CSV table of C-alpha atoms in Angstrom, one decimal:
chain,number,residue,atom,x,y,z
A,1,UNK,CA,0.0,0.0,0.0
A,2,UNK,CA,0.8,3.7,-0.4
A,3,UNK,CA,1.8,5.9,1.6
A,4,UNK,CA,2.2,9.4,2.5
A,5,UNK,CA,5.4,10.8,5.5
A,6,UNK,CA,5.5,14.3,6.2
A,7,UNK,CA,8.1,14.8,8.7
A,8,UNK,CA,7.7,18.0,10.0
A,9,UNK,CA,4.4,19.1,12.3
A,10,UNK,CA,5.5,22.3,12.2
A,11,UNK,CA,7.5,25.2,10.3
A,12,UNK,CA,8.4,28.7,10.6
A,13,UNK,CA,9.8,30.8,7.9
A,14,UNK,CA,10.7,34.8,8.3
A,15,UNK,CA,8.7,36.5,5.5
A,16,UNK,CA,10.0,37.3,2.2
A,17,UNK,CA,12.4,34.0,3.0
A,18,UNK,CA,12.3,30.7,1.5
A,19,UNK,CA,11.2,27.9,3.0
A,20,UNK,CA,11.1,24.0,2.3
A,21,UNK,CA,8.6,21.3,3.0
A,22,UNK,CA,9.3,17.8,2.7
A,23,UNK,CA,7.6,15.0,1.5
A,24,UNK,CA,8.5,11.1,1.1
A,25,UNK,CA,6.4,8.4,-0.2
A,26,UNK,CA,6.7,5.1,-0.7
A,27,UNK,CA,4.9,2.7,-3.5
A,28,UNK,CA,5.4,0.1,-6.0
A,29,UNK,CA,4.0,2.1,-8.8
A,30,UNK,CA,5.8,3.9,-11.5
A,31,UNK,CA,3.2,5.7,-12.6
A,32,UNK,CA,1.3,8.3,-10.0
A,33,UNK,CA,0.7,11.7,-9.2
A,34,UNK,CA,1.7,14.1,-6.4
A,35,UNK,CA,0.4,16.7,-4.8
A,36,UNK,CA,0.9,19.5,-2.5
A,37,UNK,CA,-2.5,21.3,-1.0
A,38,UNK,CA,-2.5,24.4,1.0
A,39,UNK,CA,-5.2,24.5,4.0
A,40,UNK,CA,-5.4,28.1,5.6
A,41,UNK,CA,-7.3,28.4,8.4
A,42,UNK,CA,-10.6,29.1,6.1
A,43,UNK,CA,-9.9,25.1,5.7
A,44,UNK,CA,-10.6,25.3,2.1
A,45,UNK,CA,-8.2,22.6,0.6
A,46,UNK,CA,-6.6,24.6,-2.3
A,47,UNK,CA,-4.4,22.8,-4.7
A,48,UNK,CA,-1.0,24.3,-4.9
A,49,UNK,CA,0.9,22.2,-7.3
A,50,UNK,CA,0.9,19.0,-8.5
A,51,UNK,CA,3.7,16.6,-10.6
A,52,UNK,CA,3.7,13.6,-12.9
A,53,UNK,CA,5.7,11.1,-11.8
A,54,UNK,CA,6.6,10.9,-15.8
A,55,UNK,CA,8.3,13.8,-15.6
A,56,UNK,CA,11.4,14.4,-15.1
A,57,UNK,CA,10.6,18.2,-14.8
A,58,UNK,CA,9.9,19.3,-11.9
A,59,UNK,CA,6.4,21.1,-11.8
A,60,UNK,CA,6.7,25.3,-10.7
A,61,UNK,CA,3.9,27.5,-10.0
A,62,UNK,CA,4.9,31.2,-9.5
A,63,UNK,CA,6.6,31.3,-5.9
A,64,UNK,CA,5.8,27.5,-5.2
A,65,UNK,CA,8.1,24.6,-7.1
A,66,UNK,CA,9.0,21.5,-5.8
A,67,UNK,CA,11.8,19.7,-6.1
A,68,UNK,CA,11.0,15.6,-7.3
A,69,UNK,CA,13.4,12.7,-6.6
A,70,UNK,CA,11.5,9.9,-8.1
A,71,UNK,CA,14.6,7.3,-7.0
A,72,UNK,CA,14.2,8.9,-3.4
A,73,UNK,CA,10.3,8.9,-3.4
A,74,UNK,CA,11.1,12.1,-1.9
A,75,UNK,CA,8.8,15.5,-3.3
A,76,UNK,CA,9.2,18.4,-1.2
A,77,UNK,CA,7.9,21.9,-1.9
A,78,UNK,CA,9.6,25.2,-2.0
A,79,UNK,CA,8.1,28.4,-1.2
A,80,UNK,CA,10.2,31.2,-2.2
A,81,UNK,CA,9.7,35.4,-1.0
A,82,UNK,CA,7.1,34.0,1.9
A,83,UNK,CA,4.1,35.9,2.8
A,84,UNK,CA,1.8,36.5,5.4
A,85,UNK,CA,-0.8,34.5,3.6
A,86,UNK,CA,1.1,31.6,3.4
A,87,UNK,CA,0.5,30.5,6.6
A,88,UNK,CA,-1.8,27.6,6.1
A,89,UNK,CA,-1.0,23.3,7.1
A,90,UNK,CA,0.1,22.0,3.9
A,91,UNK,CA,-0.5,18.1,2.5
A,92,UNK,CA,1.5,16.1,0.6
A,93,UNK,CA,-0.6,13.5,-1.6
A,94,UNK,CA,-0.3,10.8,-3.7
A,95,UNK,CA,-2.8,9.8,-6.2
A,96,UNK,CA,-2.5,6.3,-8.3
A,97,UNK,CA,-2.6,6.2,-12.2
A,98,UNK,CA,-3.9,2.8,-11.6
A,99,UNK,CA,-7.8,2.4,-13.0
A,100,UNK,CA,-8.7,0.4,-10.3
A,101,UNK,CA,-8.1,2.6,-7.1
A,102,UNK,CA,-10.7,4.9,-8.1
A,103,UNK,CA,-8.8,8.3,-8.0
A,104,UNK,CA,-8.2,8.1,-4.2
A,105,UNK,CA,-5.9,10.4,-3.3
A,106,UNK,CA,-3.1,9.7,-0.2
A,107,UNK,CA,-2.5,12.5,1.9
A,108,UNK,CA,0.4,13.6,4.5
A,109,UNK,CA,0.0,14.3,7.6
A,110,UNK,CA,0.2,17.7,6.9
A,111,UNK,CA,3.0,20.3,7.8
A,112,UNK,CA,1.6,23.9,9.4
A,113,UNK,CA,3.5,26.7,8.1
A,114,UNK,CA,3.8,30.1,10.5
A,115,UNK,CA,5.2,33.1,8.5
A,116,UNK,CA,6.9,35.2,11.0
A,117,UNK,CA,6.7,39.0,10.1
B,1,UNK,CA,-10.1,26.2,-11.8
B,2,UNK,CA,-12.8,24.0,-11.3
B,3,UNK,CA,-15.1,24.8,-8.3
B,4,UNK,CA,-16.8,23.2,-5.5
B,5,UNK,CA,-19.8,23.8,-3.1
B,6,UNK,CA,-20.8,22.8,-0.2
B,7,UNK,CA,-23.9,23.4,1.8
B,8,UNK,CA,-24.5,24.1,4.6
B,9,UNK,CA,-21.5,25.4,5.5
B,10,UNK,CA,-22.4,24.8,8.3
B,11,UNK,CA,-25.1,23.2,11.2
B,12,UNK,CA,-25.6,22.6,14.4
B,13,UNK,CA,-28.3,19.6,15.3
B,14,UNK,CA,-30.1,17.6,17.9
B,15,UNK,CA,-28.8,14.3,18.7
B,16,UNK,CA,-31.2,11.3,17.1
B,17,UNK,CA,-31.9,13.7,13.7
B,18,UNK,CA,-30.7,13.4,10.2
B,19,UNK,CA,-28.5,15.9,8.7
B,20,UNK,CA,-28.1,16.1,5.1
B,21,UNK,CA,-24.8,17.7,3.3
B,22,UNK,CA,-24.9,18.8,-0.5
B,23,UNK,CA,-21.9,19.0,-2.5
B,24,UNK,CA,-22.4,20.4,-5.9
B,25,UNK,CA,-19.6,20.8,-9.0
B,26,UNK,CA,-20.6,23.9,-10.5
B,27,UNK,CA,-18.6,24.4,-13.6
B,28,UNK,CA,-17.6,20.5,-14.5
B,29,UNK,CA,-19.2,17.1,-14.6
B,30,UNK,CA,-18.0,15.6,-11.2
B,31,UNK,CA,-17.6,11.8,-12.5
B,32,UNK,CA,-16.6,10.7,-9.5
B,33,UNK,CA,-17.2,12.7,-5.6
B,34,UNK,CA,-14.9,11.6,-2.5
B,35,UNK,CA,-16.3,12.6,1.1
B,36,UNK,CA,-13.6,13.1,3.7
B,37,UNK,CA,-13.6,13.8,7.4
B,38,UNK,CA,-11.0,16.2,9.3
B,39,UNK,CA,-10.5,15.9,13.1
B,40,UNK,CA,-8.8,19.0,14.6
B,41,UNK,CA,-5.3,19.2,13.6
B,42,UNK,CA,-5.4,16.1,11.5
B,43,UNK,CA,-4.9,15.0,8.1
B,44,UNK,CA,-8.5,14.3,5.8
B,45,UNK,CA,-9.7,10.8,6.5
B,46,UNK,CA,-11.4,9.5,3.5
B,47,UNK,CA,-14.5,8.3,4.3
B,48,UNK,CA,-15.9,7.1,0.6
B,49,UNK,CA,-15.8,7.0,-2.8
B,50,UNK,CA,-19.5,7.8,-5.2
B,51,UNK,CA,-19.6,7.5,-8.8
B,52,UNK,CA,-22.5,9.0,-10.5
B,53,UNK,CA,-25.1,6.2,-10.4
B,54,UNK,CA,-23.7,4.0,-8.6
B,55,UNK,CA,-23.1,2.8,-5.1
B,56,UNK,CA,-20.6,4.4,-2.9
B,57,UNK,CA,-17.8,2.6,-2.0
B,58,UNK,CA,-17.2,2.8,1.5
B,59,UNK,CA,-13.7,3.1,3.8
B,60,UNK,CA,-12.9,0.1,6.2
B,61,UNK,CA,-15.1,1.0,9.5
B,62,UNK,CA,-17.4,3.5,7.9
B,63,UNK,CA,-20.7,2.6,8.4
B,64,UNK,CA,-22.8,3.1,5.4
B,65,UNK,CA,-26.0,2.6,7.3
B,66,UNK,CA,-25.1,5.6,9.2
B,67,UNK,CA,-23.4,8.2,6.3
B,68,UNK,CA,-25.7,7.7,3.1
B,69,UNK,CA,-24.2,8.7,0.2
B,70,UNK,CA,-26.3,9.5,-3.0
B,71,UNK,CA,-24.5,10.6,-6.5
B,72,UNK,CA,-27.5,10.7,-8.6
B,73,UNK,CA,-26.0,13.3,-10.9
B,74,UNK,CA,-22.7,14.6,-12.1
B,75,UNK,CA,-23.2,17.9,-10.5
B,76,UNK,CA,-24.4,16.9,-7.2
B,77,UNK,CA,-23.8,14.3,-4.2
B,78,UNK,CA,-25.1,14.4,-0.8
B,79,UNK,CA,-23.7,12.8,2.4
B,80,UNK,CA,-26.5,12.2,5.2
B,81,UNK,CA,-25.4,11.6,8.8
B,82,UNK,CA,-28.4,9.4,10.3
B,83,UNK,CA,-29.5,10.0,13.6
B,84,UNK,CA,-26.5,11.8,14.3
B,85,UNK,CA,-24.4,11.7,17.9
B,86,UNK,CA,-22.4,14.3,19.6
B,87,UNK,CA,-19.0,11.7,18.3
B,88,UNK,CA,-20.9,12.5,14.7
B,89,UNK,CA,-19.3,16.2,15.1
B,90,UNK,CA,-16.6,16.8,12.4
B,91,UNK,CA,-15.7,18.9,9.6
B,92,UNK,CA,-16.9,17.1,6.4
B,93,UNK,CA,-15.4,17.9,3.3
B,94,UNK,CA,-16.2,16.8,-0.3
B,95,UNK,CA,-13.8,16.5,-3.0
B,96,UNK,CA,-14.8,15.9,-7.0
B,97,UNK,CA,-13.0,15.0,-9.9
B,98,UNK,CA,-14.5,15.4,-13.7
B,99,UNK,CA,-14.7,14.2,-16.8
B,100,UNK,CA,-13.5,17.4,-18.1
B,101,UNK,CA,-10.0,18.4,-18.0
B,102,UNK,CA,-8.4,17.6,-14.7
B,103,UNK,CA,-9.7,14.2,-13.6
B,104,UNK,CA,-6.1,13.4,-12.3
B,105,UNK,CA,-6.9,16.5,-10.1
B,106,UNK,CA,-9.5,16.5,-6.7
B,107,UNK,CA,-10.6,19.8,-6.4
B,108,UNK,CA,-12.3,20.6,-2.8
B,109,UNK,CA,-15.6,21.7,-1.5
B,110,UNK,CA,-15.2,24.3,1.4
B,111,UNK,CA,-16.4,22.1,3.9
B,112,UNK,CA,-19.4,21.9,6.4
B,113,UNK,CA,-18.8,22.0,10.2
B,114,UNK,CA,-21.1,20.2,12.0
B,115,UNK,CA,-21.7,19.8,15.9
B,116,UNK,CA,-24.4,17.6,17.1
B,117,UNK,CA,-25.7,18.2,21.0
């Protein structure tokens, strides 16, 4: 089975730093998706980026990118200039290409990020 | 991106009654709808899995009996809680993911809070 280890409960990043989230999975898949979601405390689940493991690219959205080791099963995220309304827990996920698992997606346990002003 | 509503956002019931949770896909045809539940400070538990017009498929120790699940259209699934109990009390989030686009992507309802006294 898949599954999901964030390693860090808790962050703190000064703002206008950069800051690093990590992410390891394990799996015996070679075809999946990750994902990283942002929950402020609104706890709407907003998606922030998300990778193809068939890609060797790794996936960048303006301030966010993450950095993939497929080898590793490690994906952690970067958040570069941080700002106040970053501050949010943030999920690593997993999602099977497989047709049979039905889209379920595998979350983290979450990371919660304090921007520090 | 594609959006998700939820409704109520949230309620506040008697112990013993029914409570009924709509989650609608407003711009995409939601093939298939994932209902989650979120403990304080916790990851999202996935409770179960609806494709439209068919039976949910349920989490290990879930009790359909007790959370109905209906998908009867591509826009719109709804979670009941049956006669609900103060342990019913959660934050209840729905998820959907479409035929259109971005089905390797969840997108996420805002979530309903409910307490039961």
């Amino acid at each position: 089975a898949q599954t999901v280890t964030q390693s860090q409960p808790e962050m703190s990043v000064q703002e206008a730093e950069t800051v690093t989230l990590s992410c390891t999975y394990d799996t015996s898949e070679s075809d999946y998706y990750l994902f990283w979601y942002k929950q402020p405390p609104s706890r709407q689940m907003i998606l922030v980026i998300r990778q193809e493991a068939y890609k060797q690219q790794n996936a960048t959205e303006n301030r966010f990118s993450v950095n993939f080791q497929k080898a590793a099963k490690s994906f952690s995220l970067k958040i570069s200039d941080s700002q106040l309304g970053d501050a949010a827990m943030y999920f690593c996920a997993y999602r099977s290409l497989d047709m049979n698992r039905d889209d379920k997606i595998i979350f983290g346990k979450g990371t919660r990020l304090h921007i520090l002003p | 991106g594609a959006v998700v509503s939820q409704h109520p956002s949230r309620v506040i019931c008697k112990s013993g009654t029914s409570v009924k949770i709509e989650c609608r896909s407003l711009d995409f045809q939601a093939t298939t709808m994932f209902w989650y539940r979120q403990f304080p400070k916790q990851s999202l538990m996935l409770m179960a899995t609806s494709n439209e017009g068919s039976k949910a498929t349920y989490e290990q120790g879930v009790e359909k009996d007790k959370f109905l699940i209906n998908h009867a259209s591509l826009t719109l699934s709804t979670l009941t809680v049956t006669s609900a109990h103060p342990e019913d009390s959660s934050f209840y989030i729905c998820s959907a993911s479409g035929s259109s686009g971005s089905r390797e992507t969840q997108y996420f309802g805002p979530g309903t809070r409910l307490l039961v006294l």
